[in-house]
Amino acid sequence: MRWENLTVESGEPGESGESGGHGRAADAALFGADAVVTRTFDTPEFRGITFHEVRARSILNRVPGASRMPFEWTVNPYRGCTHACVYCFARKTHSYLDLDTGLGFDTQIVVKVNAPEVLRRQLASRRWQGDHVAMGTNVDCYQRAEGRYRLMPGIITALTEHANPFSILTKGTLILRDLELLTRAAQVTDVGISVSVGFTDTELWRTVEPGTPAPERRLDVVRTLGEHGIGCGVLMAPVVPFLSDHPAQLRDTVRAIAAAGATSVTPLVLHLRPGAREWFMAWLGRHHPHLVRRYERLYAEGAYAPKWYQRRITRQVHELAQEYGIGPTRAGTARRIGPTEASAAAEPPATSEPTQLTLI
């Protein structure tokens, strides 16, 4: 396993580019091989999963300038994800550790066990300017491992102590464990919460997102957050071509999102970057072989579906959102959460163009 190629420039608060998957030569490794402890747990929820506990030297990651991410800094307490979403773009990042991007990504989880203390130290640095910090944009910070390692309470507390704005994107219901901490953070800084629900088709969910809570459970999270005065948006991602994009399916999903009280809905069409593309296409060949040629044509030009397809999906979802009384919000924007927050989002401009982001 290769750890030493992941580096951080000395004197900077975590300028590693790790969230973009590119380590670069510099003065100090993010973590050394001598600091890795490998564990397995013989319990049903963790059977077949290996955890590599590391002591990170940096936890604030600068997003590469060429990235499509609408934010500059991220915190990723984990690498690899037991959600096992077959389309996950972050699969490629496992290859930089000489780990498998398929089953290995789902079962070999790197845990930065000292993430809260490192973050607290970096936030206190005179070089840190208090920029927005995004979490859950690489792998889910509320995946199953968080129930054991409990890194997020310390991370949220550190950000709250420095009144540092942040956002969280998750498919995990475990975020409700930290409801009190999130409410406290919202009293001193801008906090944005989004839950990812791309579709409500349970048969599709069971095969394409096998390690995640069911879509209706995720929508229960949206509902519960709203009942506690915390506005929560939904990232409708991914919309899976030919499997969840029928007009009736889009309507069912947006209707369910609206019923859960989401403050916004933002659709993102499936994208297939290297690492994820191979794993997804293998899955497609097993479960929907008749669609393989259609996917090869649709994604012939690269990782993203054609603009005309993205525009069509975006338009349909925006129209449905307007019909059900919700609307899109600019992805990555921190939002003040609290009991006085307005529940309705602004309608999108009629001439707005869809932006295909790489959040999921």
Short mmCIF file of N, CA and C in Angstrom, two decimals, residues 184-254:
data_model
loop_
_atom_site.label_atom_id
_atom_site.label_comp_id
_atom_site.label_asym_id
_atom_site.label_seq_id
_atom_site.Cartn_x
_atom_site.Cartn_y
_atom_site.Cartn_z
N ARG A 184 -26.29 24.19 17.34
CA ARG A 184 -25.39 25.10 18.05
C ARG A 184 -24.47 25.83 17.06
N ALA A 185 -23.97 25.10 16.06
CA ALA A 185 -23.09 25.73 15.07
C ALA A 185 -23.82 26.82 14.30
N ALA A 186 -25.10 26.57 13.98
CA ALA A 186 -25.86 27.54 13.20
C ALA A 186 -26.09 28.85 13.94
N GLN A 187 -25.90 28.87 15.24
CA GLN A 187 -26.06 30.09 16.02
C GLN A 187 -24.87 31.04 15.86
N VAL A 188 -23.74 30.51 15.35
CA VAL A 188 -22.54 31.34 15.27
C VAL A 188 -21.96 31.45 13.87
N THR A 189 -22.43 30.61 12.92
CA THR A 189 -21.85 30.65 11.58
C THR A 189 -22.85 30.13 10.57
N ASP A 190 -22.51 30.22 9.29
CA ASP A 190 -23.37 29.71 8.23
C ASP A 190 -23.14 28.22 8.06
N VAL A 191 -24.23 27.47 8.07
CA VAL A 191 -24.18 26.01 7.95
C VAL A 191 -25.14 25.58 6.85
N GLY A 192 -24.65 24.78 5.93
CA GLY A 192 -25.49 24.25 4.86
C GLY A 192 -25.59 22.74 4.95
N ILE A 193 -26.80 22.20 4.92
CA ILE A 193 -27.00 20.76 4.98
C ILE A 193 -27.75 20.32 3.73
N SER A 194 -27.23 19.29 3.07
CA SER A 194 -27.90 18.69 1.92
C SER A 194 -27.88 17.18 2.05
N VAL A 195 -28.96 16.56 1.64
CA VAL A 195 -29.06 15.10 1.61
C VAL A 195 -29.17 14.68 0.15
N SER A 196 -28.47 13.61 -0.21
CA SER A 196 -28.48 13.14 -1.59
C SER A 196 -29.55 12.06 -1.77
N VAL A 197 -30.50 12.33 -2.65
CA VAL A 197 -31.54 11.36 -3.02
C VAL A 197 -31.77 11.51 -4.52
N GLY A 198 -31.22 10.60 -5.29
CA GLY A 198 -31.32 10.72 -6.74
C GLY A 198 -32.60 10.16 -7.32
N PHE A 199 -33.22 9.22 -6.60
CA PHE A 199 -34.41 8.54 -7.09
C PHE A 199 -35.07 7.84 -5.91
N THR A 200 -36.31 7.41 -6.10
CA THR A 200 -37.04 6.71 -5.05
C THR A 200 -37.35 5.26 -5.42
N ASP A 201 -36.84 4.80 -6.54
CA ASP A 201 -37.03 3.43 -7.00
C ASP A 201 -36.26 2.48 -6.09
N THR A 202 -36.96 1.67 -5.31
CA THR A 202 -36.28 0.81 -4.32
C THR A 202 -35.49 -0.31 -4.97
N GLU A 203 -35.96 -0.84 -6.10
CA GLU A 203 -35.21 -1.91 -6.76
C GLU A 203 -33.89 -1.38 -7.30
N LEU A 204 -33.91 -0.19 -7.88
CA LEU A 204 -32.66 0.41 -8.37
C LEU A 204 -31.74 0.71 -7.20
N TRP A 205 -32.30 1.25 -6.12
CA TRP A 205 -31.48 1.56 -4.93
C TRP A 205 -30.75 0.33 -4.41
N ARG A 206 -31.43 -0.80 -4.32
CA ARG A 206 -30.82 -2.00 -3.74
C ARG A 206 -29.59 -2.47 -4.50
N THR A 207 -29.54 -2.22 -5.80
CA THR A 207 -28.39 -2.70 -6.58
C THR A 207 -27.34 -1.64 -6.84
N VAL A 208 -27.75 -0.37 -6.97
CA VAL A 208 -26.79 0.66 -7.34
C VAL A 208 -26.20 1.39 -6.14
N GLU A 209 -26.90 1.37 -4.99
CA GLU A 209 -26.43 2.00 -3.76
C GLU A 209 -26.61 1.04 -2.58
N PRO A 210 -26.02 -0.15 -2.64
CA PRO A 210 -26.38 -1.23 -1.70
C PRO A 210 -26.03 -0.97 -0.25
N GLY A 211 -25.08 -0.06 0.03
CA GLY A 211 -24.69 0.18 1.42
C GLY A 211 -25.32 1.39 2.05
N THR A 212 -26.21 2.05 1.34
CA THR A 212 -26.82 3.30 1.84
C THR A 212 -28.16 3.04 2.50
N PRO A 213 -28.60 3.94 3.38
CA PRO A 213 -29.99 3.88 3.85
C PRO A 213 -30.94 4.04 2.66
N ALA A 214 -32.12 3.47 2.77
CA ALA A 214 -33.10 3.57 1.70
C ALA A 214 -33.47 5.03 1.43
N PRO A 215 -33.88 5.35 0.21
CA PRO A 215 -34.25 6.74 -0.11
C PRO A 215 -35.28 7.33 0.85
N GLU A 216 -36.28 6.54 1.26
CA GLU A 216 -37.28 7.09 2.16
C GLU A 216 -36.70 7.41 3.53
N ARG A 217 -35.69 6.67 3.96
CA ARG A 217 -35.05 6.97 5.24
C ARG A 217 -34.25 8.27 5.13
N ARG A 218 -33.63 8.49 4.01
CA ARG A 218 -32.90 9.75 3.81
C ARG A 218 -33.86 10.93 3.78
N LEU A 219 -35.02 10.73 3.18
CA LEU A 219 -36.02 11.80 3.19
C LEU A 219 -36.58 12.03 4.58
N ASP A 220 -36.59 10.99 5.40
CA ASP A 220 -36.96 11.18 6.82
C ASP A 220 -35.97 12.11 7.51
N VAL A 221 -34.69 12.03 7.11
CA VAL A 221 -33.68 12.94 7.67
C VAL A 221 -34.02 14.38 7.31
N VAL A 222 -34.37 14.61 6.04
CA VAL A 222 -34.76 15.95 5.60
C VAL A 222 -35.94 16.45 6.43
N ARG A 223 -36.91 15.58 6.62
CA ARG A 223 -38.12 15.94 7.38
C ARG A 223 -37.78 16.27 8.84
N THR A 224 -36.95 15.43 9.45
CA THR A 224 -36.60 15.64 10.85
C THR A 224 -35.80 16.92 11.04
N LEU A 225 -34.85 17.18 10.16
CA LEU A 225 -34.08 18.41 10.25
C LEU A 225 -35.01 19.62 10.15
N GLY A 226 -35.95 19.56 9.21
CA GLY A 226 -36.90 20.66 9.07
C GLY A 226 -37.75 20.88 10.29
N GLU A 227 -38.16 19.78 10.92
CA GLU A 227 -38.98 19.89 12.13
C GLU A 227 -38.21 20.52 13.29
N HIS A 228 -36.88 20.49 13.20
CA HIS A 228 -36.05 21.10 14.24
C HIS A 228 -35.49 22.46 13.80
N GLY A 229 -36.12 23.03 12.76
CA GLY A 229 -35.73 24.37 12.33
C GLY A 229 -34.49 24.43 11.47
N ILE A 230 -34.04 23.29 10.95
CA ILE A 230 -32.84 23.27 10.11
C ILE A 230 -33.25 23.00 8.68
N GLY A 231 -33.17 24.03 7.84
CA GLY A 231 -33.51 23.86 6.44
C GLY A 231 -32.54 22.92 5.75
N CYS A 232 -33.05 21.99 4.97
CA CYS A 232 -32.21 20.98 4.32
C CYS A 232 -32.58 20.89 2.85
N GLY A 233 -31.59 21.03 1.99
CA GLY A 233 -31.80 20.86 0.56
C GLY A 233 -31.56 19.42 0.15
N VAL A 234 -32.03 19.07 -1.04
CA VAL A 234 -31.79 17.73 -1.58
C VAL A 234 -31.03 17.84 -2.89
N LEU A 235 -29.93 17.13 -2.94
CA LEU A 235 -29.18 16.98 -4.19
C LEU A 235 -29.76 15.75 -4.89
N MET A 236 -30.48 15.95 -5.95
CA MET A 236 -31.13 14.85 -6.66
C MET A 236 -30.09 14.23 -7.59
N ALA A 237 -29.26 13.38 -6.98
CA ALA A 237 -28.10 12.87 -7.70
C ALA A 237 -27.79 11.44 -7.27
N PRO A 238 -27.43 10.61 -8.27
CA PRO A 238 -27.48 10.98 -9.69
C PRO A 238 -28.83 10.63 -10.32
N VAL A 239 -29.19 11.38 -11.34
CA VAL A 239 -30.25 10.94 -12.23
C VAL A 239 -29.59 9.96 -13.19
N VAL A 240 -30.04 8.70 -13.18
CA VAL A 240 -29.38 7.64 -13.93
C VAL A 240 -30.07 7.45 -15.27
N PRO A 241 -29.39 7.74 -16.37
CA PRO A 241 -30.03 7.64 -17.69
C PRO A 241 -30.67 6.27 -17.93
N PHE A 242 -31.89 6.31 -18.45
CA PHE A 242 -32.67 5.14 -18.85
C PHE A 242 -33.12 4.27 -17.67
N LEU A 243 -32.73 4.63 -16.44
CA LEU A 243 -33.12 3.85 -15.27
C LEU A 243 -33.90 4.66 -14.24
N SER A 244 -33.66 5.98 -14.19
CA SER A 244 -34.43 6.81 -13.25
C SER A 244 -34.85 8.13 -13.86
N ASP A 245 -34.78 8.23 -15.20
CA ASP A 245 -35.03 9.52 -15.86
C ASP A 245 -36.36 9.60 -16.58
N HIS A 246 -37.21 8.58 -16.47
CA HIS A 246 -38.52 8.67 -17.10
C HIS A 246 -39.31 9.79 -16.42
N PRO A 247 -40.10 10.54 -17.17
CA PRO A 247 -40.86 11.65 -16.56
C PRO A 247 -41.66 11.24 -15.33
N ALA A 248 -42.25 10.05 -15.34
CA ALA A 248 -43.02 9.61 -14.17
C ALA A 248 -42.11 9.36 -12.98
N GLN A 249 -40.90 8.84 -13.23
CA GLN A 249 -39.94 8.61 -12.15
C GLN A 249 -39.46 9.93 -11.57
N LEU A 250 -39.17 10.90 -12.44
CA LEU A 250 -38.73 12.21 -11.97
C LEU A 250 -39.83 12.86 -11.12
N ARG A 251 -41.07 12.72 -11.57
CA ARG A 251 -42.18 13.29 -10.81
C ARG A 251 -42.30 12.64 -9.44
N ASP A 252 -42.21 11.31 -9.39
CA ASP A 252 -42.31 10.61 -8.11
C ASP A 252 -41.23 11.08 -7.14
N THR A 253 -40.02 11.26 -7.66
CA THR A 253 -38.90 11.65 -6.80
C THR A 253 -39.07 13.07 -6.30
N VAL A 254 -39.40 14.00 -7.18
CA VAL A 254 -39.58 15.39 -6.76
C VAL A 254 -40.76 15.52 -5.80
#
